[in-house]
Amino acid sequence: MEIKAIKENYLKQKESVINSKEVNELRINFLGKKGIVNELMSKLKTLSSEEKIEFAKEVNLIKQFISEDIEQLMSDIKKRELNERLAKEAIDLTLPGRDYKSKNKHPLNLVIDEISEICIGMGYKVEEGPEVELDQFNFEMLNLPKDHPARDMQDTFYIDGRTLLRTHTSPVQARVMLKSEGKPIKIICPGKVYRRDDDPTHSHQFMQIEGLVIDENVTLADLKGTLAYIIRSLFGEKREIRFRNSYFPFTEPSVEVDVSCFNCDSKGCSLCKQTGWIEVLGAGMVHPNVLTMAGYDTNKYQGFAFGMGVDRIAMLKYGIDDIRHLYSNDLRFLNQFGGNK
Ligand SMILES: [Zn+2]
């Protein structure tokens, strides 16, 4: 009788089970060490040996029934739970997708791409380096030792005594020179640089692209030819360039390079401040100190380097009057830049 009651009890409890956790509780309740079925076994000792055999048989039967039934129940419930989860996580393929518009390139990237293409065409390799840079590469290896007064022109943001946000892309040149172990180099280095500046023509963050060539028999004439080619590719075949002498600690001699005004064809306008010329970049022959520090034999090798502000070139090319437009992420501004030129 008791065994029949257990079965009824089990079937009744089973009805209210709704998830796998409850199936486990049901299993422990009936089949666990201290469960209802095991409790029956304690009765054995009160029975005669014949009754014992019969009783044990029945206990085994009910045990088997419950354990098989629970297994089935568990499998059914797990299947149902999985289906429910899949239904909940299903992707509605009929939902319209989000509209990601592929827009124009940023004007700074347009300029970098264009200059890179021109230089790659002349055999230059593109190199990049870290924006958080060591004083050693940003200044010292470029002939700007500690306390050099020319460091004032490039005040920057310091992370600690020896780490700073790079003030130009020249540290990439220093790194490549060291890596090249005294062998020829022909690279351009585009990238973001930082200075303590903030006005309509200067931003605390801006972009440069620099070029460096080191080889035997490299002269100022090579530099002039290279720059004339780059400038004419950027601003038109009719452009003339002009060198004015200048000073940079890492080049000797150093020059500022002007381009004949493309706005007025050198007649004089507000863009060229009535001079007919526009300053576009700085350049020079690599200072022997820089070559020596990077392990080059200055009796054998010479080099030239040039660097231009990508922002300035973009402002000139596209007639942008405030450098801050380039960094304000205003789509009304950015959407004006269409194709590649
Ligand atoms: Zn002009």
Coordinates of N, CA, C and O and ligand atoms in Angstrom, one line a residue, residues 261 264 268-269 272, ligand 1:
C261 N 51.9 81.4 -55.9 CA 50.5 81.4 -55.5 C 49.6 80.9 -56.6 O 49.6 81.4 -57.7
C264 N 46.3 83.4 -57.3 CA 46.3 84.6 -58.2 C 47.4 84.5 -59.3 O 47.7 85.4 -60.0
G268 N 49.5 88.5 -56.7 CA 49.2 89.1 -55.4 C 47.8 89.0 -55.0 O 46.9 89.6 -55.8
C269 N 47.5 88.4 -53.9 CA 46.1 88.3 -53.4 C 46.1 88.1 -51.9 O 47.2 88.1 -51.3
C272 N 48.1 84.9 -50.5 CA 49.6 85.0 -50.5 C 50.1 86.3 -49.9 O 51.2 86.7 -50.0
Ligands
ZN1 ZN 48.1 85.0 -54.3

